[in-house]
Tab-separated table of C-alpha atoms in Angstrom:
chain	number	residue	atom	x	y	z
A	1	MET	CA	-112.718	9.163	-79.216
A	2	SER	CA	-113.747	6.328	-81.466
A	3	GLU	CA	-113.839	2.979	-79.841
A	4	LEU	CA	-112.004	1.496	-82.881
A	5	VAL	CA	-108.670	2.921	-83.373
A	6	PHE	CA	-106.608	2.106	-86.500
A	7	TYR	CA	-103.040	2.409	-86.730
A	8	THR	CA	-101.504	2.534	-90.119
A	9	ASN	CA	-99.396	3.885	-92.926
A	10	PRO	CA	-100.271	4.609	-96.349
A	11	GLN	CA	-97.707	2.642	-97.877
A	12	SER	CA	-98.371	-0.530	-96.190
A	13	ARG	CA	-100.806	-3.466	-95.725
A	14	GLY	CA	-102.668	-1.144	-93.732
A	15	ARG	CA	-104.524	-0.152	-96.839
A	16	ILE	CA	-106.378	-3.622	-96.643
A	17	VAL	CA	-107.719	-2.902	-93.363
A	18	HIS	CA	-108.720	0.675	-94.164
A	19	TRP	CA	-110.877	-0.738	-96.962
A	20	MET	CA	-112.335	-3.262	-94.471
A	21	LEU	CA	-113.118	-0.461	-92.063
A	22	GLU	CA	-114.801	1.157	-94.736
A	23	GLU	CA	-116.871	-1.699	-95.630
A	24	VAL	CA	-117.822	-2.261	-91.976
A	25	GLY	CA	-119.155	1.386	-91.936
A	26	LEU	CA	-118.858	2.367	-88.274
A	27	PRO	CA	-116.901	5.304	-86.896
A	28	TYR	CA	-113.126	4.707	-86.282
A	29	GLU	CA	-110.132	6.875	-85.511
A	30	THR	CA	-106.990	6.772	-87.712
A	31	VAL	CA	-103.668	7.153	-86.334
A	32	TRP	CA	-101.043	7.547	-89.122
A	33	LEU	CA	-97.594	6.230	-88.184
A	34	GLU	CA	-94.215	6.894	-90.001
A	35	TYR	CA	-91.516	4.259	-90.529
A	36	GLY	CA	-88.566	4.280	-88.196
A	37	THR	CA	-89.793	6.921	-85.976
A	38	SER	CA	-93.485	6.879	-84.484
A	39	MET	CA	-93.828	3.012	-85.530
A	40	LYS	CA	-90.850	2.289	-83.580
A	41	ALA	CA	-91.612	4.448	-80.454
A	42	PRO	CA	-92.611	3.160	-76.984
A	43	PRO	CA	-96.282	4.170	-77.305
A	44	TYR	CA	-96.836	2.065	-80.424
A	45	LEU	CA	-94.611	-0.688	-79.498
A	46	ALA	CA	-96.697	-1.220	-76.569
A	47	ILE	CA	-99.524	-1.764	-78.748
A	48	ASN	CA	-97.662	-4.202	-81.448
A	49	PRO	CA	-94.043	-5.126	-80.296
A	50	MET	CA	-93.242	-5.807	-83.851
A	51	GLY	CA	-93.425	-2.140	-84.555
A	52	LYS	CA	-95.328	-2.916	-87.609
A	53	VAL	CA	-98.692	-1.879	-89.189
A	54	PRO	CA	-101.495	-2.319	-89.510
A	55	ALA	CA	-103.158	-2.643	-85.883
A	56	LEU	CA	-106.486	-2.239	-84.633
A	57	ARG	CA	-107.553	-1.431	-80.902
A	58	HIS	CA	-111.353	-2.115	-80.138
A	59	GLY	CA	-111.797	-1.284	-76.462
A	60	ASP	CA	-109.460	-3.501	-74.529
A	61	ALA	CA	-108.618	-5.783	-77.151
A	62	VAL	CA	-105.743	-5.326	-79.822
A	63	VAL	CA	-105.667	-6.977	-83.136
A	64	THR	CA	-102.720	-7.070	-85.430
A	65	GLU	CA	-102.030	-8.751	-88.885
A	66	ALA	CA	-104.258	-7.660	-91.625
A	67	ALA	CA	-105.989	-10.935	-92.309
A	68	ALA	CA	-106.630	-11.500	-88.687
A	69	ILE	CA	-108.170	-7.830	-88.372
A	70	CYS	CA	-110.553	-8.492	-91.188
A	71	ALA	CA	-111.690	-11.760	-89.869
A	72	TYR	CA	-112.110	-9.999	-86.270
A	73	LEU	CA	-114.227	-7.150	-87.672
A	74	ALA	CA	-116.247	-9.301	-89.839
A	75	ASP	CA	-116.959	-11.710	-86.882
A	76	ARG	CA	-117.270	-8.879	-84.400
A	77	PHE	CA	-119.907	-6.918	-86.480
A	78	PRO	CA	-121.916	-9.819	-88.174
A	79	GLU	CA	-124.781	-7.514	-88.910
A	80	GLN	CA	-122.831	-5.900	-91.735
A	81	GLY	CA	-122.887	-8.966	-93.762
A	82	LEU	CA	-119.034	-9.478	-94.276
A	83	ILE	CA	-118.855	-13.044	-93.138
A	84	PRO	CA	-121.372	-15.962	-93.712
A	85	PRO	CA	-123.326	-16.759	-90.559
A	86	ALA	CA	-122.388	-19.565	-88.411
A	87	GLY	CA	-123.647	-22.855	-89.827
A	88	ASP	CA	-123.741	-21.626	-93.398
A	89	PRO	CA	-121.581	-24.008	-95.562
A	90	ARG	CA	-120.103	-20.899	-97.327
A	91	ARG	CA	-118.290	-20.025	-94.087
A	92	ALA	CA	-115.789	-22.883	-94.734
A	93	ALA	CA	-114.794	-21.161	-98.057
A	94	PHE	CA	-114.571	-17.721	-96.180
A	95	PHE	CA	-111.887	-19.185	-93.869
A	96	ARG	CA	-110.302	-21.247	-96.330
A	97	TRP	CA	-109.274	-18.622	-98.937
A	98	LEU	CA	-108.877	-15.804	-96.407
A	99	PHE	CA	-106.043	-17.747	-94.730
A	100	PHE	CA	-104.961	-19.457	-98.013
A	101	ALA	CA	-104.169	-15.691	-98.999
A	102	ALA	CA	-102.405	-14.999	-95.923
A	103	GLY	CA	-100.480	-18.105	-96.017
A	104	PRO	CA	-99.693	-19.918	-99.430
A	105	LEU	CA	-100.181	-16.769	-101.684
A	106	GLU	CA	-98.263	-14.593	-99.505
A	107	MET	CA	-95.278	-17.039	-99.317
A	108	ALA	CA	-95.487	-17.882	-103.090
A	109	ALA	CA	-95.531	-14.023	-103.883
A	110	THR	CA	-92.676	-13.455	-101.542
A	111	VAL	CA	-90.493	-16.136	-103.032
A	112	ARG	CA	-90.990	-14.913	-106.344
A	113	SER	CA	-90.349	-11.152	-105.419
A	114	MET	CA	-87.092	-12.207	-103.413
A	115	GLN	CA	-85.940	-14.459	-106.382
A	116	TRP	CA	-85.642	-17.229	-104.041
A	117	GLN	CA	-85.324	-20.873	-105.317
A	118	VAL	CA	-87.116	-23.879	-103.346
A	119	PRO	CA	-84.565	-26.851	-103.894
A	120	GLU	CA	-85.505	-29.459	-106.332
A	121	GLY	CA	-87.783	-31.995	-104.697
A	122	LYS	CA	-88.548	-29.799	-101.572
A	123	SER	CA	-91.846	-28.397	-102.713
A	124	SER	CA	-93.764	-30.491	-100.482
A	125	VAL	CA	-91.682	-29.001	-97.545
A	126	VAL	CA	-92.906	-25.579	-98.113
A	127	GLY	CA	-96.552	-24.335	-97.337
A	128	PHE	CA	-97.352	-23.018	-100.773
A	129	GLY	CA	-95.944	-26.093	-102.618
A	130	THR	CA	-95.131	-24.339	-105.837
A	131	TYR	CA	-95.908	-20.931	-107.216
A	132	GLU	CA	-97.902	-22.549	-110.161
A	133	ASP	CA	-99.981	-24.808	-107.940
A	134	THR	CA	-100.888	-21.695	-105.798
A	135	LEU	CA	-102.166	-19.594	-108.690
A	136	HIS	CA	-103.793	-22.525	-110.142
A	137	ALA	CA	-105.628	-23.383	-106.999
A	138	LEU	CA	-106.886	-19.605	-106.753
A	139	GLU	CA	-107.916	-19.616	-110.400
A	140	THR	CA	-110.039	-22.607	-109.746
A	141	ALA	CA	-111.619	-21.107	-106.734
A	142	LEU	CA	-112.483	-17.835	-108.286
A	143	ALA	CA	-113.655	-19.174	-111.627
A	144	SER	CA	-117.360	-19.521	-110.480
A	145	GLY	CA	-117.398	-16.213	-108.786
A	146	PRO	CA	-118.326	-13.634	-108.435
A	147	TYR	CA	-116.837	-13.807	-104.916
A	148	VAL	CA	-115.070	-16.404	-102.881
A	149	CYS	CA	-118.425	-17.156	-100.951
A	150	GLY	CA	-120.325	-17.057	-104.056
A	151	GLU	CA	-122.686	-14.273	-104.428
A	152	GLN	CA	-121.925	-12.619	-101.061
A	153	PHE	CA	-119.009	-10.298	-100.751
A	154	THR	CA	-117.096	-10.687	-97.610
A	155	ALA	CA	-113.903	-9.752	-95.825
A	156	ALA	CA	-112.174	-12.710	-97.390
A	157	ASP	CA	-112.612	-10.622	-100.493
A	158	VAL	CA	-110.945	-7.524	-98.955
A	159	TYR	CA	-108.075	-9.353	-98.220
A	160	LEU	CA	-107.497	-11.869	-101.030
A	161	GLY	CA	-108.606	-9.056	-103.752
A	162	SER	CA	-105.951	-6.587	-102.192
A	163	SER	CA	-103.298	-9.147	-102.221
A	164	LEU	CA	-103.977	-9.999	-105.990
A	165	GLY	CA	-104.399	-6.594	-106.786
A	166	TRP	CA	-100.913	-5.502	-105.300
A	167	GLY	CA	-99.386	-8.553	-106.512
A	168	MET	CA	-100.291	-8.063	-109.777
A	169	MET	CA	-99.414	-4.431	-109.751
A	170	PHE	CA	-95.828	-5.293	-108.712
A	171	GLY	CA	-95.260	-8.353	-110.782
A	172	THR	CA	-95.247	-10.891	-107.823
A	173	ILE	CA	-98.365	-12.342	-109.123
A	174	GLU	CA	-98.963	-12.992	-112.766
A	175	LYS	CA	-102.026	-11.422	-114.460
A	176	ARG	CA	-104.584	-13.812	-115.364
A	177	PRO	CA	-108.103	-12.903	-116.691
A	178	VAL	CA	-109.879	-14.305	-113.748
A	179	PHE	CA	-107.643	-12.451	-111.269
A	180	GLU	CA	-108.061	-9.346	-113.169
A	181	ALA	CA	-111.934	-9.698	-113.588
A	182	TYR	CA	-112.039	-10.339	-109.829
A	183	VAL	CA	-109.951	-7.423	-108.634
A	184	GLY	CA	-111.789	-5.181	-111.174
A	185	ARG	CA	-115.098	-5.918	-109.442
A	186	LEU	CA	-113.713	-5.341	-105.884
A	187	PHE	CA	-111.668	-2.123	-106.430
A	188	GLY	CA	-114.653	-0.689	-108.046
A	189	ARG	CA	-116.628	-0.856	-104.591
A	190	PRO	CA	-117.268	2.343	-103.034
A	191	ALA	CA	-115.635	1.365	-99.884
A	192	ALA	CA	-112.405	0.568	-101.686
A	193	GLN	CA	-112.529	3.759	-103.426
A	194	ARG	CA	-113.133	5.670	-100.341
A	195	ALA	CA	-110.294	4.124	-98.522
A	196	ASN	CA	-107.839	4.522	-101.506
A	197	ALA	CA	-108.899	8.247	-101.444
A	198	LEU	CA	-108.138	8.665	-97.808
A	199	ASN	CA	-104.665	7.136	-98.180
A	200	GLU	CA	-103.662	9.132	-101.313
A	201	GLU	CA	-105.019	12.406	-99.390
A	202	TYR	CA	-102.716	11.799	-96.682
A	203	LEU	CA	-99.618	10.985	-98.789
A	204	LYS	CA	-100.329	14.213	-100.651
A	205	SER	CA	-100.586	16.274	-97.240
A	206	ALA	CA	-97.617	14.800	-95.938
A	207	LYS	CA	-95.381	15.901	-98.869
A	208	GLN	CA	-96.457	19.530	-98.488
């Protein structure tokens, strides 16, 4: 049995972690879970009481939340080059934009998807400020490219690229040339394509 055990569903944020695992390139076991049944069953609730995916078990350690799993894997296996080394100034950009994607960008996209309205004069109260400010900040960060940390591709790109790609696909993030070029570079990576193929293959087999 692999030391890395990955719990997921092909129609979830688990695809982000699946891509990250393929980038790490180490053996892992995939446990496919279904909504409403195995995802809410006691064995999995013992791993993640939220009954949500993704989750990662690494020996005795358990990590949930896609951004946290990406950060954990990058930090735990630094030899894979998916995080700038300690002391490297680019490490600040790594953490900044990884958690910007998990915080302000996620919230801004959710508010847009749900058609919620932030009351006038209350933008300073919510973490993302305004939708326009959030996208402008990202556009500025990605303009110099090609990646969040300059020439180095990292786990932050896995998470941010996934968020932008899915957001543009579903219309919760408006398409902008900088975003489309960034996502195009990322989704063309062999690891991203392998992860996508594994998920599509499982979906196809589940329907048979």
